[in-house]
PDB file of C-alpha atoms and ligand atoms in Angstrom:
ATOM      1  CA  GLN A   1       1.380  13.823  20.145  1.00  0.00           C
ATOM      2  CA  ARG A   2      -1.946  15.660  20.145  1.00  0.00           C
ATOM      3  CA  LEU A   3      -3.631  12.357  20.772  1.00  0.00           C
ATOM      4  CA  LYS A   4      -1.366  11.705  23.714  1.00  0.00           C
ATOM      5  CA  GLU A   5      -2.130  15.114  25.200  1.00  0.00           C
ATOM      6  CA  GLY A   6      -5.804  14.708  24.510  1.00  0.00           C
ATOM      7  CA  LEU A   7      -5.916  11.379  26.271  1.00  0.00           C
ATOM      8  CA  SER A   8      -3.830  12.402  29.263  1.00  0.00           C
ATOM      9  CA  LYS A   9      -6.834  12.584  31.594  1.00  0.00           C
ATOM     10  CA  THR A  10      -8.055   9.188  30.511  1.00  0.00           C
ATOM     11  CA  LYS A  11      -4.558   7.823  30.944  1.00  0.00           C
ATOM     12  CA  LYS A  12      -4.579   9.124  34.515  1.00  0.00           C
ATOM     13  CA  GLY A  13      -8.016   7.659  35.104  1.00  0.00           C
ATOM     14  CA  ILE A  14      -7.291   4.231  33.697  1.00  0.00           C
ATOM     15  CA  THR A  15      -3.670   3.357  33.083  1.00  0.00           C
ATOM     16  CA  ASP A  16      -2.083   5.172  36.006  1.00  0.00           C
ATOM     17  CA  ARG A  17      -4.578   3.582  38.372  1.00  0.00           C
ATOM     18  CA  ILE A  18      -3.891   0.176  36.872  1.00  0.00           C
ATOM     19  CA  ASP A  19      -0.163   0.726  37.303  1.00  0.00           C
ATOM     20  CA  ASN A  20      -0.644   1.713  40.932  1.00  0.00           C
ATOM     21  CA  VAL A  21      -2.599  -1.413  41.637  1.00  0.00           C
ATOM     22  CA  LEU A  22      -0.018  -3.568  39.889  1.00  0.00           C
ATOM     23  CA  LYS A  23       2.653  -2.027  42.082  1.00  0.00           C
ATOM     24  CA  VAL A  24       0.787  -2.937  45.243  1.00  0.00           C
ATOM     25  CA  TYR A  25      -0.095  -6.492  44.335  1.00  0.00           C
ATOM     26  CA  VAL A  26       2.916  -8.729  44.284  1.00  0.00           C
ATOM     27  CA  LYS A  27       0.810 -11.748  43.552  1.00  0.00           C
ATOM     28  CA  VAL A  28      -1.406 -12.265  40.531  1.00  0.00           C
ATOM     29  CA  ASP A  29      -4.551 -13.443  42.283  1.00  0.00           C
ATOM     30  CA  GLU A  30      -8.317 -13.022  42.381  1.00  0.00           C
ATOM     31  CA  GLU A  31      -8.048  -9.848  44.431  1.00  0.00           C
ATOM     32  CA  LEU A  32      -5.956  -8.239  41.734  1.00  0.00           C
ATOM     33  CA  PHE A  33      -8.532  -9.075  39.079  1.00  0.00           C
ATOM     34  CA  GLU A  34     -11.228  -7.536  41.239  1.00  0.00           C
ATOM     35  CA  GLU A  35      -9.252  -4.333  41.642  1.00  0.00           C
ATOM     36  CA  LEU A  36      -8.685  -4.129  37.893  1.00  0.00           C
ATOM     37  CA  GLU A  37     -12.357  -4.777  37.237  1.00  0.00           C
ATOM     38  CA  GLU A  38     -13.279  -1.921  39.534  1.00  0.00           C
ATOM     39  CA  ILE A  39     -10.961   0.483  37.717  1.00  0.00           C
ATOM     40  CA  LEU A  40     -12.341  -0.440  34.313  1.00  0.00           C
ATOM     41  CA  ILE A  41     -15.960  -0.116  35.398  1.00  0.00           C
ATOM     42  CA  THR A  42     -15.410   3.297  36.959  1.00  0.00           C
ATOM     43  CA  SER A  43     -13.712   4.500  33.750  1.00  0.00           C
ATOM     44  CA  ASP A  44     -16.988   4.146  31.862  1.00  0.00           C
ATOM     45  CA  ILE A  45     -15.851   1.187  29.871  1.00  0.00           C
ATOM     46  CA  GLY A  46     -19.183  -0.325  30.840  1.00  0.00           C
ATOM     47  CA  VAL A  47     -19.993  -3.398  32.880  1.00  0.00           C
ATOM     48  CA  ASN A  48     -20.423  -5.830  29.987  1.00  0.00           C
ATOM     49  CA  THR A  49     -17.255  -4.757  28.255  1.00  0.00           C
ATOM     50  CA  THR A  50     -15.304  -4.862  31.513  1.00  0.00           C
ATOM     51  CA  MET A  51     -16.487  -8.403  32.196  1.00  0.00           C
ATOM     52  CA  LYS A  52     -15.366  -9.467  28.738  1.00  0.00           C
ATOM     53  CA  ILE A  53     -11.943  -7.918  29.260  1.00  0.00           C
ATOM     54  CA  ILE A  54     -11.387  -9.377  32.720  1.00  0.00           C
ATOM     55  CA  GLU A  55     -12.524 -12.836  31.675  1.00  0.00           C
ATOM     56  CA  GLU A  56     -10.132 -12.806  28.750  1.00  0.00           C
ATOM     57  CA  LEU A  57      -7.362 -11.530  31.018  1.00  0.00           C
ATOM     58  CA  ARG A  58      -7.944 -14.376  33.489  1.00  0.00           C
ATOM     59  CA  ASP A  59      -7.748 -16.919  30.669  1.00  0.00           C
ATOM     60  CA  ARG A  60      -4.567 -15.534  29.233  1.00  0.00           C
ATOM     61  CA  VAL A  61      -2.850 -15.120  32.589  1.00  0.00           C
ATOM     62  CA  LYS A  62      -3.669 -18.735  33.370  1.00  0.00           C
ATOM     63  CA  SER A  63      -2.693 -20.234  30.042  1.00  0.00           C
ATOM     64  CA  LYS A  64       0.510 -18.230  29.781  1.00  0.00           C
ATOM     65  CA  LYS A  65       1.302 -18.804  33.462  1.00  0.00           C
ATOM     66  CA  ILE A  66       1.881 -15.115  34.084  1.00  0.00           C
ATOM     67  CA  THR A  67       3.011 -14.353  37.619  1.00  0.00           C
ATOM     68  CA  GLU A  68       4.109 -10.733  37.430  1.00  0.00           C
ATOM     69  CA  GLY A  69       2.312  -7.403  37.227  1.00  0.00           C
ATOM     70  CA  SER A  70       4.204  -6.294  34.146  1.00  0.00           C
ATOM     71  CA  GLY A  71       2.974  -9.364  32.314  1.00  0.00           C
ATOM     72  CA  VAL A  72      -0.603  -8.638  33.330  1.00  0.00           C
ATOM     73  CA  ARG A  73      -0.244  -5.084  32.042  1.00  0.00           C
ATOM     74  CA  GLU A  74       0.994  -6.321  28.660  1.00  0.00           C
ATOM     75  CA  GLU A  75      -1.918  -8.734  28.321  1.00  0.00           C
ATOM     76  CA  LEU A  76      -4.424  -6.061  29.310  1.00  0.00           C
ATOM     77  CA  LYS A  77      -2.996  -3.696  26.727  1.00  0.00           C
ATOM     78  CA  ASP A  78      -3.176  -6.397  24.056  1.00  0.00           C
ATOM     79  CA  ILE A  79      -6.757  -7.299  24.900  1.00  0.00           C
ATOM     80  CA  ILE A  80      -7.887  -3.675  24.775  1.00  0.00           C
ATOM     81  CA  THR A  81      -6.021  -3.043  21.530  1.00  0.00           C
ATOM     82  CA  GLU A  82      -7.525  -6.133  19.910  1.00  0.00           C
ATOM     83  CA  MET A  83     -10.991  -5.106  21.034  1.00  0.00           C
ATOM     84  CA  LEU A  84     -10.603  -1.659  19.543  1.00  0.00           C
ATOM     85  CA  GLU A  85      -9.071  -2.983  16.358  1.00  0.00           C
ATOM     86  CA  GLY A  86     -11.837  -5.502  15.820  1.00  0.00           C
ATOM     87  CA  GLU A  87     -14.214  -2.880  14.543  1.00  0.00           C
ATOM     88  CA  GLU A  88     -11.895  -0.297  13.117  1.00  0.00           C
ATOM     89  CA  GLU A  89     -13.360   1.283  10.019  1.00  0.00           C
ATOM     90  CA  LYS A  90     -12.343   4.414   8.173  1.00  0.00           C
ATOM     91  CA  LEU A  91     -14.521   7.321   7.183  1.00  0.00           C
ATOM     92  CA  LYS A  92     -15.624   6.760   3.601  1.00  0.00           C
ATOM     93  CA  VAL A  93     -15.864   9.759   1.291  1.00  0.00           C
ATOM     94  CA  ASP A  94     -14.586   8.173  -1.901  1.00  0.00           C
ATOM     95  CA  PRO A  95     -15.589   8.075  -4.661  1.00  0.00           C
ATOM     96  CA  SER A  96     -16.918  11.610  -4.794  1.00  0.00           C
ATOM     97  CA  PRO A  97     -19.484  13.023  -4.646  1.00  0.00           C
ATOM     98  CA  ALA A  98     -19.974  12.209  -0.995  1.00  0.00           C
ATOM     99  CA  ILE A  99     -22.517  13.352   1.525  1.00  0.00           C
ATOM    100  CA  ILE A 100     -22.071  13.268   5.280  1.00  0.00           C
ATOM    101  CA  LEU A 101     -25.139  13.690   7.489  1.00  0.00           C
ATOM    102  CA  VAL A 102     -24.210  14.698  10.997  1.00  0.00           C
ATOM    103  CA  VAL A 103     -26.657  13.860  13.773  1.00  0.00           C
ATOM    104  CA  GLY A 104     -26.627  14.176  17.550  1.00  0.00           C
ATOM    105  CA  VAL A 105     -28.198  16.133  20.392  1.00  0.00           C
ATOM    106  CA  ASN A 106     -27.374  19.789  21.022  1.00  0.00           C
ATOM    107  CA  GLY A 107     -24.156  20.620  22.775  1.00  0.00           C
ATOM    108  CA  VAL A 108     -22.224  17.464  21.963  1.00  0.00           C
ATOM    109  CA  GLY A 109     -19.973  19.259  19.470  1.00  0.00           C
ATOM    110  CA  LYS A 110     -21.784  18.743  16.185  1.00  0.00           C
ATOM    111  CA  THR A 111     -21.063  22.160  14.702  1.00  0.00           C
ATOM    112  CA  THR A 112     -17.451  22.061  15.787  1.00  0.00           C
ATOM    113  CA  THR A 113     -17.031  18.604  14.282  1.00  0.00           C
ATOM    114  CA  ILE A 114     -18.491  19.761  10.963  1.00  0.00           C
ATOM    115  CA  GLY A 115     -16.091  22.711  10.933  1.00  0.00           C
ATOM    116  CA  LYS A 116     -13.122  20.491  11.729  1.00  0.00           C
ATOM    117  CA  LEU A 117     -14.146  17.975   9.058  1.00  0.00           C
ATOM    118  CA  ALA A 118     -14.556  20.701   6.445  1.00  0.00           C
ATOM    119  CA  ASN A 119     -11.089  21.952   7.305  1.00  0.00           C
ATOM    120  CA  LYS A 120      -9.589  18.482   7.045  1.00  0.00           C
ATOM    121  CA  PHE A 121     -11.118  17.813   3.625  1.00  0.00           C
ATOM    122  CA  LYS A 122     -10.216  21.227   2.309  1.00  0.00           C
ATOM    123  CA  LYS A 123      -6.615  20.654   3.331  1.00  0.00           C
ATOM    124  CA  GLU A 124      -6.714  17.415   1.379  1.00  0.00           C
ATOM    125  CA  GLY A 125      -7.638  19.443  -1.687  1.00  0.00           C
ATOM    126  CA  LYS A 126     -11.315  18.542  -1.789  1.00  0.00           C
ATOM    127  CA  SER A 127     -14.128  20.977  -2.449  1.00  0.00           C
ATOM    128  CA  VAL A 128     -16.558  21.128   0.445  1.00  0.00           C
ATOM    129  CA  LEU A 129     -20.049  22.535   0.884  1.00  0.00           C
ATOM    130  CA  LEU A 130     -21.953  22.833   4.171  1.00  0.00           C
ATOM    131  CA  ALA A 131     -25.707  22.693   4.729  1.00  0.00           C
ATOM    132  CA  ALA A 132     -27.277  24.364   7.772  1.00  0.00           C
ATOM    133  CA  GLY A 133     -29.883  21.672   8.348  1.00  0.00           C
ATOM    134  CA  ASP A 134     -30.547  22.535  12.000  1.00  0.00           C
ATOM    135  CA  THR A 135     -33.144  25.187  11.281  1.00  0.00           C
ATOM    136  CA  PHE A 136     -34.675  25.086  14.741  1.00  0.00           C
ATOM    137  CA  ARG A 137     -32.072  27.304  16.336  1.00  0.00           C
ATOM    138  CA  ALA A 138     -30.859  30.536  14.777  1.00  0.00           C
ATOM    139  CA  ALA A 139     -27.660  30.102  16.773  1.00  0.00           C
ATOM    140  CA  ALA A 140     -26.959  26.786  15.082  1.00  0.00           C
ATOM    141  CA  ILE A 141     -27.127  28.419  11.641  1.00  0.00           C
ATOM    142  CA  ASP A 142     -24.924  31.317  12.787  1.00  0.00           C
ATOM    143  CA  GLN A 143     -22.376  29.030  14.390  1.00  0.00           C
ATOM    144  CA  LEU A 144     -22.081  26.916  11.287  1.00  0.00           C
ATOM    145  CA  GLU A 145     -21.648  30.016   9.178  1.00  0.00           C
ATOM    146  CA  ILE A 146     -18.832  31.198  11.419  1.00  0.00           C
ATOM    147  CA  TRP A 147     -17.090  27.874  10.861  1.00  0.00           C
ATOM    148  CA  ALA A 148     -17.700  28.050   7.105  1.00  0.00           C
ATOM    149  CA  ASN A 149     -16.029  31.458   6.997  1.00  0.00           C
ATOM    150  CA  ARG A 150     -13.187  30.376   9.220  1.00  0.00           C
ATOM    151  CA  VAL A 151     -12.421  27.361   7.054  1.00  0.00           C
ATOM    152  CA  GLY A 152     -13.223  29.106   3.794  1.00  0.00           C
ATOM    153  CA  VAL A 153     -16.005  26.917   2.414  1.00  0.00           C
ATOM    154  CA  ASP A 154     -19.500  27.778   1.167  1.00  0.00           C
ATOM    155  CA  ILE A 155     -22.656  27.187   3.125  1.00  0.00           C
ATOM    156  CA  VAL A 156     -26.273  26.714   2.080  1.00  0.00           C
ATOM    157  CA  LYS A 157     -28.701  28.090   4.664  1.00  0.00           C
ATOM    158  CA  HIS A 158     -32.295  29.149   5.022  1.00  0.00           C
ATOM    159  CA  SER A 159     -33.823  31.220   7.767  1.00  0.00           C
ATOM    160  CA  GLU A 160     -34.651  29.894  11.226  1.00  0.00           C
ATOM    161  CA  GLY A 161     -37.772  27.752  11.344  1.00  0.00           C
ATOM    162  CA  SER A 162     -37.667  26.735   7.707  1.00  0.00           C
ATOM    163  CA  ASP A 163     -37.941  23.152   6.516  1.00  0.00           C
ATOM    164  CA  PRO A 164     -34.682  21.215   7.063  1.00  0.00           C
ATOM    165  CA  GLY A 165     -35.536  19.035   4.099  1.00  0.00           C
ATOM    166  CA  ALA A 166     -35.643  22.084   1.845  1.00  0.00           C
ATOM    167  CA  VAL A 167     -32.205  23.171   3.035  1.00  0.00           C
ATOM    168  CA  VAL A 168     -30.741  19.760   2.316  1.00  0.00           C
ATOM    169  CA  TYR A 169     -32.496  19.644  -1.074  1.00  0.00           C
ATOM    170  CA  ASP A 170     -31.030  23.017  -2.058  1.00  0.00           C
ATOM    171  CA  ALA A 171     -27.621  22.018  -0.775  1.00  0.00           C
ATOM    172  CA  ILE A 172     -27.648  18.833  -2.856  1.00  0.00           C
ATOM    173  CA  LYS A 173     -28.597  20.800  -5.974  1.00  0.00           C
ATOM    174  CA  ALA A 174     -25.814  23.288  -5.261  1.00  0.00           C
ATOM    175  CA  ALA A 175     -23.304  20.494  -4.642  1.00  0.00           C
ATOM    176  CA  GLN A 176     -24.301  18.852  -7.930  1.00  0.00           C
ATOM    177  CA  SER A 177     -24.064  21.968 -10.016  1.00  0.00           C
ATOM    178  CA  ARG A 178     -20.712  22.957  -8.498  1.00  0.00           C
ATOM    179  CA  LYS A 179     -19.461  19.378  -8.562  1.00  0.00           C
ATOM    180  CA  ALA A 180     -18.526  19.610  -4.898  1.00  0.00           C
ATOM    181  CA  ASP A 181     -16.618  16.594  -3.627  1.00  0.00           C
ATOM    182  CA  ILE A 182     -18.191  16.539  -0.188  1.00  0.00           C
ATOM    183  CA  LEU A 183     -21.424  17.939   1.209  1.00  0.00           C
ATOM    184  CA  ILE A 184     -21.657  18.002   4.999  1.00  0.00           C
ATOM    185  CA  CYS A 185     -25.151  18.482   6.463  1.00  0.00           C
ATOM    186  CA  ASP A 186     -25.980  19.567   9.974  1.00  0.00           C
ATOM    187  CA  THR A 187     -29.291  18.268  11.352  1.00  0.00           C
ATOM    188  CA  ALA A 188     -31.563  19.288  14.214  1.00  0.00           C
ATOM    189  CA  GLY A 189     -30.358  18.072  17.575  1.00  0.00           C
ATOM    190  CA  ARG A 190     -33.625  18.032  19.430  1.00  0.00           C
ATOM    191  CA  LEU A 191     -34.344  14.757  21.080  1.00  0.00           C
ATOM    192  CA  HIS A 192     -37.918  14.957  22.370  1.00  0.00           C
ATOM    193  CA  ASN A 193     -38.639  11.349  21.736  1.00  0.00           C
ATOM    194  CA  LYS A 194     -37.627   8.637  19.354  1.00  0.00           C
ATOM    195  CA  LYS A 195     -40.679   8.923  17.126  1.00  0.00           C
ATOM    196  CA  ASN A 196     -40.135  12.611  16.652  1.00  0.00           C
ATOM    197  CA  LEU A 197     -36.476  12.119  15.928  1.00  0.00           C
ATOM    198  CA  MET A 198     -37.183   9.379  13.422  1.00  0.00           C
ATOM    199  CA  SER A 199     -39.699  11.417  11.497  1.00  0.00           C
ATOM    200  CA  GLU A 200     -37.485  14.502  11.378  1.00  0.00           C
ATOM    201  CA  LEU A 201     -34.385  12.651  10.310  1.00  0.00           C
ATOM    202  CA  GLY A 202     -36.468  10.428   8.054  1.00  0.00           C
ATOM    203  CA  LYS A 203     -37.550  13.360   5.911  1.00  0.00           C
ATOM    204  CA  VAL A 204     -33.982  14.444   5.363  1.00  0.00           C
ATOM    205  CA  PHE A 205     -32.812  10.904   4.600  1.00  0.00           C
ATOM    206  CA  LYS A 206     -35.556  10.459   2.011  1.00  0.00           C
ATOM    207  CA  ILE A 207     -34.426  13.537   0.162  1.00  0.00           C
ATOM    208  CA  VAL A 208     -30.841  12.342   0.175  1.00  0.00           C
ATOM    209  CA  GLU A 209     -31.879   8.942  -1.139  1.00  0.00           C
ATOM    210  CA  LYS A 210     -33.960  10.435  -3.901  1.00  0.00           C
ATOM    211  CA  GLU A 211     -31.789  13.341  -4.984  1.00  0.00           C
ATOM    212  CA  TYR A 212     -28.295  12.073  -4.304  1.00  0.00           C
ATOM    213  CA  GLU A 213     -28.549   8.316  -4.627  1.00  0.00           C
ATOM    214  CA  ASN A 214     -25.192   7.972  -6.358  1.00  0.00           C
ATOM    215  CA  ALA A 215     -23.331   9.764  -3.583  1.00  0.00           C
ATOM    216  CA  THR A 216     -21.056   7.980  -1.125  1.00  0.00           C
ATOM    217  CA  ARG A 217     -22.915   8.308   2.127  1.00  0.00           C
ATOM    218  CA  GLU A 218     -21.990   8.545   5.784  1.00  0.00           C
ATOM    219  CA  VAL A 219     -24.332   9.181   8.694  1.00  0.00           C
ATOM    220  CA  LEU A 220     -22.187  10.242  11.618  1.00  0.00           C
ATOM    221  CA  LEU A 221     -23.523  10.361  15.135  1.00  0.00           C
ATOM    222  CA  VAL A 222     -21.697  12.801  17.386  1.00  0.00           C
ATOM    223  CA  VAL A 223     -21.585  11.978  21.098  1.00  0.00           C
ATOM    224  CA  ASP A 224     -19.840  13.711  23.991  1.00  0.00           C
ATOM    225  CA  ALA A 225     -17.307  11.492  25.773  1.00  0.00           C
ATOM    226  CA  THR A 226     -17.554  13.505  28.995  1.00  0.00           C
ATOM    227  CA  THR A 227     -21.089  12.196  29.476  1.00  0.00           C
ATOM    228  CA  GLY A 228     -19.756   8.662  29.769  1.00  0.00           C
ATOM    229  CA  GLN A 229     -22.473   6.029  29.807  1.00  0.00           C
ATOM    230  CA  ASN A 230     -25.058   8.629  28.750  1.00  0.00           C
ATOM    231  CA  ALA A 231     -23.259   8.850  25.450  1.00  0.00           C
ATOM    232  CA  VAL A 232     -23.787   5.124  25.023  1.00  0.00           C
ATOM    233  CA  GLN A 233     -27.493   5.482  25.817  1.00  0.00           C
ATOM    234  CA  GLN A 234     -27.887   8.340  23.328  1.00  0.00           C
ATOM    235  CA  ALA A 235     -26.137   6.315  20.689  1.00  0.00           C
ATOM    236  CA  LYS A 236     -28.583   3.460  21.249  1.00  0.00           C
ATOM    237  CA  VAL A 237     -31.575   5.750  20.657  1.00  0.00           C
ATOM    238  CA  PHE A 238     -30.087   7.257  17.510  1.00  0.00           C
ATOM    239  CA  LYS A 239     -29.088   3.878  16.202  1.00  0.00           C
ATOM    240  CA  GLU A 240     -32.725   2.842  16.276  1.00  0.00           C
ATOM    241  CA  ALA A 241     -33.867   6.066  14.650  1.00  0.00           C
ATOM    242  CA  ALA A 242     -31.305   6.318  11.885  1.00  0.00           C
ATOM    243  CA  ASN A 243     -28.917   4.213   9.904  1.00  0.00           C
ATOM    244  CA  ILE A 244     -25.760   5.366  11.643  1.00  0.00           C
ATOM    245  CA  THR A 245     -22.569   4.460   9.777  1.00  0.00           C
ATOM    246  CA  GLY A 246     -20.098   5.810  12.290  1.00  0.00           C
ATOM    247  CA  ILE A 247     -19.638   7.569  15.597  1.00  0.00           C
ATOM    248  CA  VAL A 248     -17.677  10.697  16.418  1.00  0.00           C
ATOM    249  CA  LEU A 249     -16.624  10.804  20.048  1.00  0.00           C
ATOM    250  CA  THR A 250     -15.888  14.393  21.048  1.00  0.00           C
ATOM    251  CA  LYS A 251     -14.245  16.061  24.058  1.00  0.00           C
ATOM    252  CA  LEU A 252     -12.013  13.124  24.881  1.00  0.00           C
ATOM    253  CA  ASP A 253      -9.487  15.688  26.095  1.00  0.00           C
ATOM    254  CA  GLY A 254     -11.886  16.899  28.773  1.00  0.00           C
ATOM    255  CA  THR A 255     -12.541  13.597  30.451  1.00  0.00           C
ATOM    256  CA  ALA A 256     -10.991  10.703  32.282  1.00  0.00           C
ATOM    257  CA  LYS A 257     -13.798   8.606  30.829  1.00  0.00           C
ATOM    258  CA  GLY A 258     -12.133   7.808  27.527  1.00  0.00           C
ATOM    259  CA  GLY A 259     -12.948   4.210  28.262  1.00  0.00           C
ATOM    260  CA  VAL A 260     -16.322   4.987  26.758  1.00  0.00           C
ATOM    261  CA  VAL A 261     -14.701   4.349  23.368  1.00  0.00           C
ATOM    262  CA  LEU A 262     -14.621   0.678  24.290  1.00  0.00           C
ATOM    263  CA  ALA A 263     -18.199   0.710  25.533  1.00  0.00           C
ATOM    264  CA  VAL A 264     -19.484   2.329  22.332  1.00  0.00           C
ATOM    265  CA  LYS A 265     -17.606  -0.118  20.178  1.00  0.00           C
ATOM    266  CA  SER A 266     -18.545  -3.285  21.955  1.00  0.00           C
ATOM    267  CA  GLU A 267     -22.124  -2.424  22.915  1.00  0.00           C
ATOM    268  CA  LEU A 268     -23.363  -0.782  19.724  1.00  0.00           C
ATOM    269  CA  ASP A 269     -21.663  -2.491  16.879  1.00  0.00           C
ATOM    270  CA  VAL A 270     -21.122   0.845  15.164  1.00  0.00           C
ATOM    271  CA  PRO A 271     -17.512   1.866  14.550  1.00  0.00           C
ATOM    272  CA  VAL A 272     -16.006   4.941  16.165  1.00  0.00           C
ATOM    273  CA  LYS A 273     -14.617   6.690  13.099  1.00  0.00           C
ATOM    274  CA  LEU A 274     -13.439  10.012  14.494  1.00  0.00           C
ATOM    275  CA  ILE A 275     -12.427  11.413  17.847  1.00  0.00           C
ATOM    276  CA  GLY A 276     -12.316  15.003  19.075  1.00  0.00           C
ATOM    277  CA  VAL A 277      -9.382  15.831  21.327  1.00  0.00           C
ATOM    278  CA  GLY A 278      -9.709  19.612  21.640  1.00  0.00           C
ATOM    279  CA  GLU A 279     -11.485  22.722  20.435  1.00  0.00           C
ATOM    280  CA  LYS A 280      -9.093  23.679  17.656  1.00  0.00           C
ATOM    281  CA  MET A 281      -9.538  22.966  13.973  1.00  0.00           C
ATOM    282  CA  GLU A 282      -6.914  20.256  13.864  1.00  0.00           C
ATOM    283  CA  ASP A 283      -8.220  18.507  16.965  1.00  0.00           C
ATOM    284  CA  LEU A 284     -10.230  15.931  15.073  1.00  0.00           C
ATOM    285  CA  GLN A 285      -8.584  12.655  14.281  1.00  0.00           C
ATOM    286  CA  GLU A 286      -9.466   9.475  12.490  1.00  0.00           C
ATOM    287  CA  PHE A 287      -9.787   6.822  15.124  1.00  0.00           C
ATOM    288  CA  ASN A 288      -6.861   4.429  15.066  1.00  0.00           C
ATOM    289  CA  ALA A 289      -7.015   1.565  17.567  1.00  0.00           C
ATOM    290  CA  LYS A 290      -3.275   0.978  17.783  1.00  0.00           C
ATOM    291  CA  GLU A 291      -2.457   4.632  18.300  1.00  0.00           C
ATOM    292  CA  PHE A 292      -5.241   5.017  20.805  1.00  0.00           C
ATOM    293  CA  ALA A 293      -4.021   2.080  22.857  1.00  0.00           C
ATOM    294  CA  LYS A 294      -0.448   3.296  22.518  1.00  0.00           C
ATOM    295  CA  ALA A 295      -1.398   6.744  23.806  1.00  0.00           C
ATOM    296  CA  LEU A 296      -3.002   5.098  26.801  1.00  0.00           C
ATOM    297  CA  PHE A 297      -0.398   2.510  27.667  1.00  0.00           C
ATOM    298  CA  GLU A 298       2.948   3.925  26.625  1.00  0.00           C
TER     299      GLU A 298
HETATM  300  P1  LIG B 301     -23.398  21.485  19.021  1.00  0.00           P
HETATM  301  O1  LIG B 301     -24.479  22.146  19.809  1.00  0.00           O
HETATM  302  O2  LIG B 301     -23.517  20.001  19.089  1.00  0.00           O
HETATM  303  O3  LIG B 301     -23.287  21.975  17.630  1.00  0.00           O
HETATM  304  O4  LIG B 301     -22.043  21.795  19.799  1.00  0.00           O
HETATM  305  P2  LIG B 301     -20.851  22.778  19.443  1.00  0.00           P
HETATM  306  O5  LIG B 301     -20.134  22.324  18.240  1.00  0.00           O
HETATM  307  O6  LIG B 301     -21.341  24.173  19.463  1.00  0.00           O
HETATM  308  O7  LIG B 301     -19.880  22.504  20.673  1.00  0.00           O
HETATM  309  C1  LIG B 301     -20.227  22.724  22.018  1.00  0.00           C
HETATM  310  C2  LIG B 301     -18.964  23.059  22.804  1.00  0.00           C
HETATM  311  O8  LIG B 301     -18.102  21.926  22.847  1.00  0.00           O
HETATM  312  C3  LIG B 301     -18.133  24.174  22.191  1.00  0.00           C
HETATM  313  O9  LIG B 301     -17.695  25.019  23.216  1.00  0.00           O
HETATM  314  C4  LIG B 301     -16.979  23.462  21.533  1.00  0.00           C
HETATM  315  O10 LIG B 301     -15.818  24.253  21.455  1.00  0.00           O
HETATM  316  C5  LIG B 301     -16.793  22.288  22.442  1.00  0.00           C
HETATM  317  N1  LIG B 301     -16.147  21.137  21.788  1.00  0.00           N
HETATM  318  C6  LIG B 301     -16.520  20.482  20.668  1.00  0.00           C
HETATM  319  N2  LIG B 301     -15.683  19.450  20.392  1.00  0.00           N
HETATM  320  C7  LIG B 301     -14.744  19.442  21.367  1.00  0.00           C
HETATM  321  C8  LIG B 301     -13.590  18.608  21.681  1.00  0.00           C
HETATM  322  O11 LIG B 301     -13.253  17.629  20.998  1.00  0.00           O
HETATM  323  N3  LIG B 301     -12.885  18.953  22.790  1.00  0.00           N
HETATM  324  C9  LIG B 301     -13.231  20.006  23.593  1.00  0.00           C
HETATM  325  N4  LIG B 301     -12.481  20.243  24.663  1.00  0.00           N
HETATM  326  N5  LIG B 301     -14.288  20.785  23.341  1.00  0.00           N
HETATM  327  C10 LIG B 301     -15.042  20.527  22.260  1.00  0.00           C
END
């Protein structure tokens, strides 16, 4: 239900427009395909992904001899569902201990996502520790601490301007001695240039490799769905700078551009593992292709 509410804008932007077009066109012809293509492209699904979808739709409509709009809608839904399902992969935090490094530029919802994740794990009965690895902004440390208190988990922090690597090192030692199930680390979100980003994240990754090599590891990139194709571009830069294992797409509730989920999946080859559909603690969900498509099309 939350998912449905969260995707209501995207549904308006994609599905309702598709339905309107299908109402107008009595014939399944080239013009109809062009209209559908236009809708998909303007929903930030991305040009390449749209082309793939439309081509597949043409093939299926032809081979199944579909002549009605409702049939086209069904095929479109199936194609999109299959595309999303193709790369579905769950967040991996077992066996414990696990460490999750959270990367992404400022403002995309990194802190909020960490708070929501901590809450989710705690509810599942796991012990969670946070690390305030974004030492460049005092506000980032404060914000994370507010979330830690709200959720009721411990946080390891140093003062502003200190070495992020040292924070992560201390956090790992604390997680080991307390036998914490999951350590979630914030990282700096400054994106001056790729080289800079690589060296900053690289230091943190080295420490994790050396000090916590037995831990189950995830590197989650958080991107903001409301930025549409920019989110895809950001993801490309981060993918080159770090070994991203999954993407968190936030603020899906605030945009009609939910189609970006498809663009991220098909253009980056990194699975979307979590989606943010609101500002509240419980508004973070594991990405499920079937449910996502269902929320859009039903
Ligand atoms: P950070 O700078 O990346 O750590 O970003 P924050 O976690 O501070 O989030 C920036 C803003 O986005 C805050 O106002 C959050 O409440 C908001 N936000 C984060 N995730 C979501 C989401 O899934 N939906 C909505 N509507 N807002 C979100």
